[in-house]
């Protein structure tokens, strides 16, 4: 009788162990599936929706710092004041430039010529049918001065439809539309826009960027 009880206990213990093992296997499989789905979604978003941006240089300081990693939204639906990513290599045809991160100052309209003028350390924008008005740039440090760049020292630009005039927030240390080698770009050269939430979540975007890059290399 005691032998039967022992055998029954061993049997029950074995059954319980098998059940726990199967349950653990199910949990592991479920977790693995969730991780794979999340990683697949991350890779998809990373490739088709988000634009990964690594900031080099101080042309957008203090808004952006060298070494920042940001997510941009792919597309060229832009407005004045947006921080955008521009394909700079196409803007001059000479090579030597990668993606530029700058601020949209003016966009050429379809039915009128948009004018940008720099004078007295300020930026003025308007069209051919109205008086130019000083551009209000709350994103700049107080006391920031915008001057023409050497060697051109150009002060006035007339934008045709689809052309974009852009500047860096760090006006004294930014190569942008004021500089002949860059000049204005076409709207189609804008690769993406950096949304406001991306600026406050750059620590997270840096982590996701590195994670996405790791898993992209795996696949």
Tab-separated table of C-alpha atoms in Angstrom:
chain	number	residue	atom	x	y	z
A	1	UNK	CA	0.000	0.000	0.000
A	2	UNK	CA	2.797	2.406	0.886
A	3	UNK	CA	4.552	1.514	-2.372
A	4	UNK	CA	1.407	2.371	-4.341
A	5	UNK	CA	1.102	5.725	-2.528
A	6	UNK	CA	4.717	6.532	-3.300
A	7	UNK	CA	4.234	5.645	-6.950
A	8	UNK	CA	1.076	7.746	-7.092
A	9	UNK	CA	2.875	10.708	-5.503
A	10	UNK	CA	5.733	10.385	-7.961
A	11	UNK	CA	3.261	10.190	-10.816
A	12	UNK	CA	1.394	13.276	-9.633
A	13	UNK	CA	4.671	15.146	-9.138
A	14	UNK	CA	5.744	14.198	-12.654
A	15	UNK	CA	2.412	15.388	-14.073
A	16	UNK	CA	2.687	18.708	-12.220
A	17	UNK	CA	6.254	19.171	-13.430
A	18	UNK	CA	5.179	18.488	-17.009
A	19	UNK	CA	2.302	20.961	-16.665
A	20	UNK	CA	4.636	23.647	-15.301
A	21	UNK	CA	7.070	22.929	-18.119
A	22	UNK	CA	4.349	23.235	-20.757
A	23	UNK	CA	3.080	26.451	-19.161
A	24	UNK	CA	6.599	27.895	-19.111
A	25	UNK	CA	7.030	26.906	-22.770
A	26	UNK	CA	3.762	28.661	-23.670
A	27	UNK	CA	4.783	31.811	-21.809
A	28	UNK	CA	8.197	31.776	-23.476
A	29	UNK	CA	6.620	31.285	-26.914
A	30	UNK	CA	4.138	34.088	-26.270
A	31	UNK	CA	6.867	36.476	-25.110
A	32	UNK	CA	9.023	35.543	-28.102
A	33	UNK	CA	6.117	36.191	-30.492
A	34	UNK	CA	5.423	39.583	-28.891
A	35	UNK	CA	9.101	40.547	-29.131
A	36	UNK	CA	9.270	39.463	-32.780
A	37	UNK	CA	6.090	41.405	-33.623
A	38	UNK	CA	7.427	44.520	-31.896
A	39	UNK	CA	10.795	44.213	-33.619
A	40	UNK	CA	9.108	43.698	-36.995
A	41	UNK	CA	6.945	46.776	-36.415
A	42	UNK	CA	10.005	48.744	-35.342
A	43	UNK	CA	11.937	47.742	-38.457
A	44	UNK	CA	8.931	48.621	-40.662
A	45	UNK	CA	8.477	52.036	-39.034
A	46	UNK	CA	12.212	52.612	-39.137
A	47	UNK	CA	12.290	51.940	-42.883
A	48	UNK	CA	9.052	53.418	-44.202
A	49	UNK	CA	7.728	55.976	-41.677
A	50	UNK	CA	10.532	57.385	-39.576
A	51	UNK	CA	13.711	59.041	-40.703
A	52	UNK	CA	16.699	58.471	-38.444
A	53	UNK	CA	18.735	61.618	-37.977
A	54	UNK	CA	22.144	61.879	-36.369
A	55	UNK	CA	23.125	65.484	-35.712
A	56	UNK	CA	26.678	66.549	-36.473
A	57	UNK	CA	27.900	70.075	-35.841
A	58	UNK	CA	26.414	73.077	-34.052
A	59	UNK	CA	24.504	74.799	-36.866
A	60	UNK	CA	21.165	74.209	-35.092
A	61	UNK	CA	22.326	75.055	-31.564
A	62	UNK	CA	20.856	75.594	-29.049
A	63	UNK	CA	17.818	73.722	-30.397
A	64	UNK	CA	19.899	70.704	-31.407
A	65	UNK	CA	23.324	69.604	-30.252
A	66	UNK	CA	25.987	67.626	-32.047
A	67	UNK	CA	25.484	63.937	-31.250
A	68	UNK	CA	21.695	64.147	-30.879
A	69	UNK	CA	19.733	61.294	-32.447
A	70	UNK	CA	16.249	62.182	-33.609
A	71	UNK	CA	13.313	60.654	-35.395
A	72	UNK	CA	11.858	62.595	-38.279
A	73	UNK	CA	8.634	61.865	-40.126
A	74	UNK	CA	9.305	61.088	-43.779
A	75	UNK	CA	7.675	63.448	-46.262
A	76	UNK	CA	7.837	67.070	-47.396
A	77	UNK	CA	4.588	68.515	-46.076
A	78	UNK	CA	6.328	71.506	-44.501
A	79	UNK	CA	5.500	74.859	-42.942
A	80	UNK	CA	7.536	77.915	-42.043
A	81	UNK	CA	9.320	77.270	-38.741
A	82	UNK	CA	9.625	73.497	-39.216
A	83	UNK	CA	12.943	71.769	-38.639
A	84	UNK	CA	13.550	69.701	-41.737
A	85	UNK	CA	16.023	67.197	-43.139
A	86	UNK	CA	17.246	68.198	-46.600
A	87	UNK	CA	19.095	66.159	-49.171
A	88	UNK	CA	21.914	68.662	-49.531
A	89	UNK	CA	23.867	66.678	-52.101
A	90	UNK	CA	21.164	67.229	-54.695
A	91	UNK	CA	21.065	70.975	-54.050
A	92	UNK	CA	24.458	71.663	-55.600
A	93	UNK	CA	25.259	68.619	-57.735
A	94	UNK	CA	28.900	68.641	-56.651
A	95	UNK	CA	28.685	65.985	-53.946
A	96	UNK	CA	30.409	66.258	-50.595
A	97	UNK	CA	27.266	66.938	-48.588
A	98	UNK	CA	25.024	64.567	-46.702
A	99	UNK	CA	21.655	65.365	-45.122
A	100	UNK	CA	21.252	68.902	-43.823
A	101	UNK	CA	19.181	69.729	-40.727
A	102	UNK	CA	17.851	73.281	-40.923
A	103	UNK	CA	14.884	75.545	-40.169
A	104	UNK	CA	12.326	76.464	-42.854
A	105	UNK	CA	12.199	80.242	-43.239
A	106	UNK	CA	10.068	80.584	-46.374
A	107	UNK	CA	8.443	78.402	-49.039
A	108	UNK	CA	7.730	79.534	-52.593
A	109	UNK	CA	4.041	79.874	-53.424
A	110	UNK	CA	2.234	78.987	-56.625
A	111	UNK	CA	0.629	82.317	-57.521
A	112	UNK	CA	3.162	84.824	-56.231
A	113	UNK	CA	6.888	85.315	-55.715
A	114	UNK	CA	7.974	84.966	-52.083
A	115	UNK	CA	10.742	87.335	-51.051
A	116	UNK	CA	13.278	86.854	-48.249
A	117	UNK	CA	15.451	89.751	-47.176
A	118	UNK	CA	18.137	90.042	-44.515
A	119	UNK	CA	18.784	93.503	-43.120
A	120	UNK	CA	19.721	95.059	-39.806
A	121	UNK	CA	20.395	91.602	-38.360
A	122	UNK	CA	16.823	90.429	-38.950
A	123	UNK	CA	14.961	88.279	-41.481
A	124	UNK	CA	12.040	89.754	-43.425
A	125	UNK	CA	9.578	87.709	-45.484
A	126	UNK	CA	6.689	88.612	-47.768
A	127	UNK	CA	5.552	88.359	-51.343
A	128	UNK	CA	5.702	90.655	-54.344
A	129	UNK	CA	2.278	92.075	-53.530
A	130	UNK	CA	2.849	93.073	-49.909
A	131	UNK	CA	5.277	94.796	-47.589
A	132	UNK	CA	7.959	92.559	-46.143
A	133	UNK	CA	7.475	91.784	-42.460
A	134	UNK	CA	10.014	90.768	-39.851
A	135	UNK	CA	9.894	87.017	-39.238
A	136	UNK	CA	9.133	86.267	-35.592
A	137	UNK	CA	11.605	83.588	-34.511
A	138	UNK	CA	10.849	82.642	-30.916
A	139	UNK	CA	13.036	79.534	-31.240
A	140	UNK	CA	16.221	81.631	-31.433
A	141	UNK	CA	18.317	82.731	-28.485
A	142	UNK	CA	17.565	86.293	-27.418
A	143	UNK	CA	19.864	88.698	-29.192
A	144	UNK	CA	20.576	86.401	-32.143
A	145	UNK	CA	21.677	88.365	-35.204
A	146	UNK	CA	21.188	87.167	-38.775
A	147	UNK	CA	23.751	88.526	-41.226
A	148	UNK	CA	24.639	87.751	-44.856
A	149	UNK	CA	27.450	85.252	-45.359
A	150	UNK	CA	30.787	85.846	-47.040
A	151	UNK	CA	31.873	85.861	-49.777
A	152	UNK	CA	28.498	86.552	-51.419
A	153	UNK	CA	26.957	88.881	-48.809
A	154	UNK	CA	23.664	88.427	-50.587
A	155	UNK	CA	20.712	90.019	-48.814
A	156	UNK	CA	17.648	89.293	-50.974
A	157	UNK	CA	16.138	86.132	-52.479
A	158	UNK	CA	13.075	85.609	-54.664
A	159	UNK	CA	11.570	82.148	-54.294
A	160	UNK	CA	9.715	80.426	-57.073
A	161	UNK	CA	6.997	77.854	-56.472
A	162	UNK	CA	8.350	74.843	-54.560
A	163	UNK	CA	11.615	76.475	-53.499
A	164	UNK	CA	12.581	76.482	-49.823
A	165	UNK	CA	14.765	79.036	-48.042
A	166	UNK	CA	16.336	77.573	-44.893
A	167	UNK	CA	18.645	78.726	-42.093
A	168	UNK	CA	20.361	77.178	-39.101
A	169	UNK	CA	19.336	78.430	-35.652
A	170	UNK	CA	22.993	79.133	-34.877
A	171	UNK	CA	23.166	81.953	-37.402
A	172	UNK	CA	26.844	82.773	-36.898
A	173	UNK	CA	27.940	79.154	-37.488
A	174	UNK	CA	25.592	77.759	-40.112
A	175	UNK	CA	26.080	77.101	-43.819
A	176	UNK	CA	22.601	77.442	-45.281
A	177	UNK	CA	20.613	79.245	-47.977
A	178	UNK	CA	22.685	82.391	-47.454
A	179	UNK	CA	25.686	80.526	-48.830
A	180	UNK	CA	25.909	80.187	-52.622
A	181	UNK	CA	27.183	76.597	-52.494
A	182	UNK	CA	23.942	75.566	-50.757
A	183	UNK	CA	21.375	78.143	-51.817
A	184	UNK	CA	17.641	77.488	-51.753
A	185	UNK	CA	16.482	73.914	-52.210
A	186	UNK	CA	13.496	72.388	-53.928
A	187	UNK	CA	10.657	71.140	-51.753
A	188	UNK	CA	11.142	67.638	-53.179
A	189	UNK	CA	14.617	67.588	-51.605
A	190	UNK	CA	13.078	67.695	-48.119
A	191	UNK	CA	13.317	64.151	-46.793
A	192	UNK	CA	11.406	64.634	-43.548
A	193	UNK	CA	10.267	66.887	-40.714
A	194	UNK	CA	11.413	66.795	-37.079
A	195	UNK	CA	8.221	67.094	-34.961
A	196	UNK	CA	8.153	68.866	-31.608
A	197	UNK	CA	7.712	65.630	-29.645
A	198	UNK	CA	10.923	64.273	-31.163
A	199	UNK	CA	12.902	67.099	-29.570
A	200	UNK	CA	11.702	66.273	-26.053
A	201	UNK	CA	12.111	62.516	-26.562
A	202	UNK	CA	15.559	62.437	-28.154
A	203	UNK	CA	16.843	60.154	-25.365
A	204	UNK	CA	14.256	57.557	-26.388
A	205	UNK	CA	14.812	58.015	-30.112
A	206	UNK	CA	18.515	57.433	-29.559
A	207	UNK	CA	17.785	54.128	-27.843
A	208	UNK	CA	15.276	53.025	-30.491
A	209	UNK	CA	17.629	54.070	-33.265
A	210	UNK	CA	20.427	51.885	-31.911
A	211	UNK	CA	18.015	49.000	-31.251
A	212	UNK	CA	16.482	49.207	-34.718
A	213	UNK	CA	19.906	49.376	-36.316
A	214	UNK	CA	20.992	46.255	-34.405
A	215	UNK	CA	17.976	44.178	-35.456
A	216	UNK	CA	18.084	45.506	-39.024
A	217	UNK	CA	21.615	44.192	-39.291
A	218	UNK	CA	20.411	40.793	-38.038
A	219	UNK	CA	17.851	40.517	-40.820
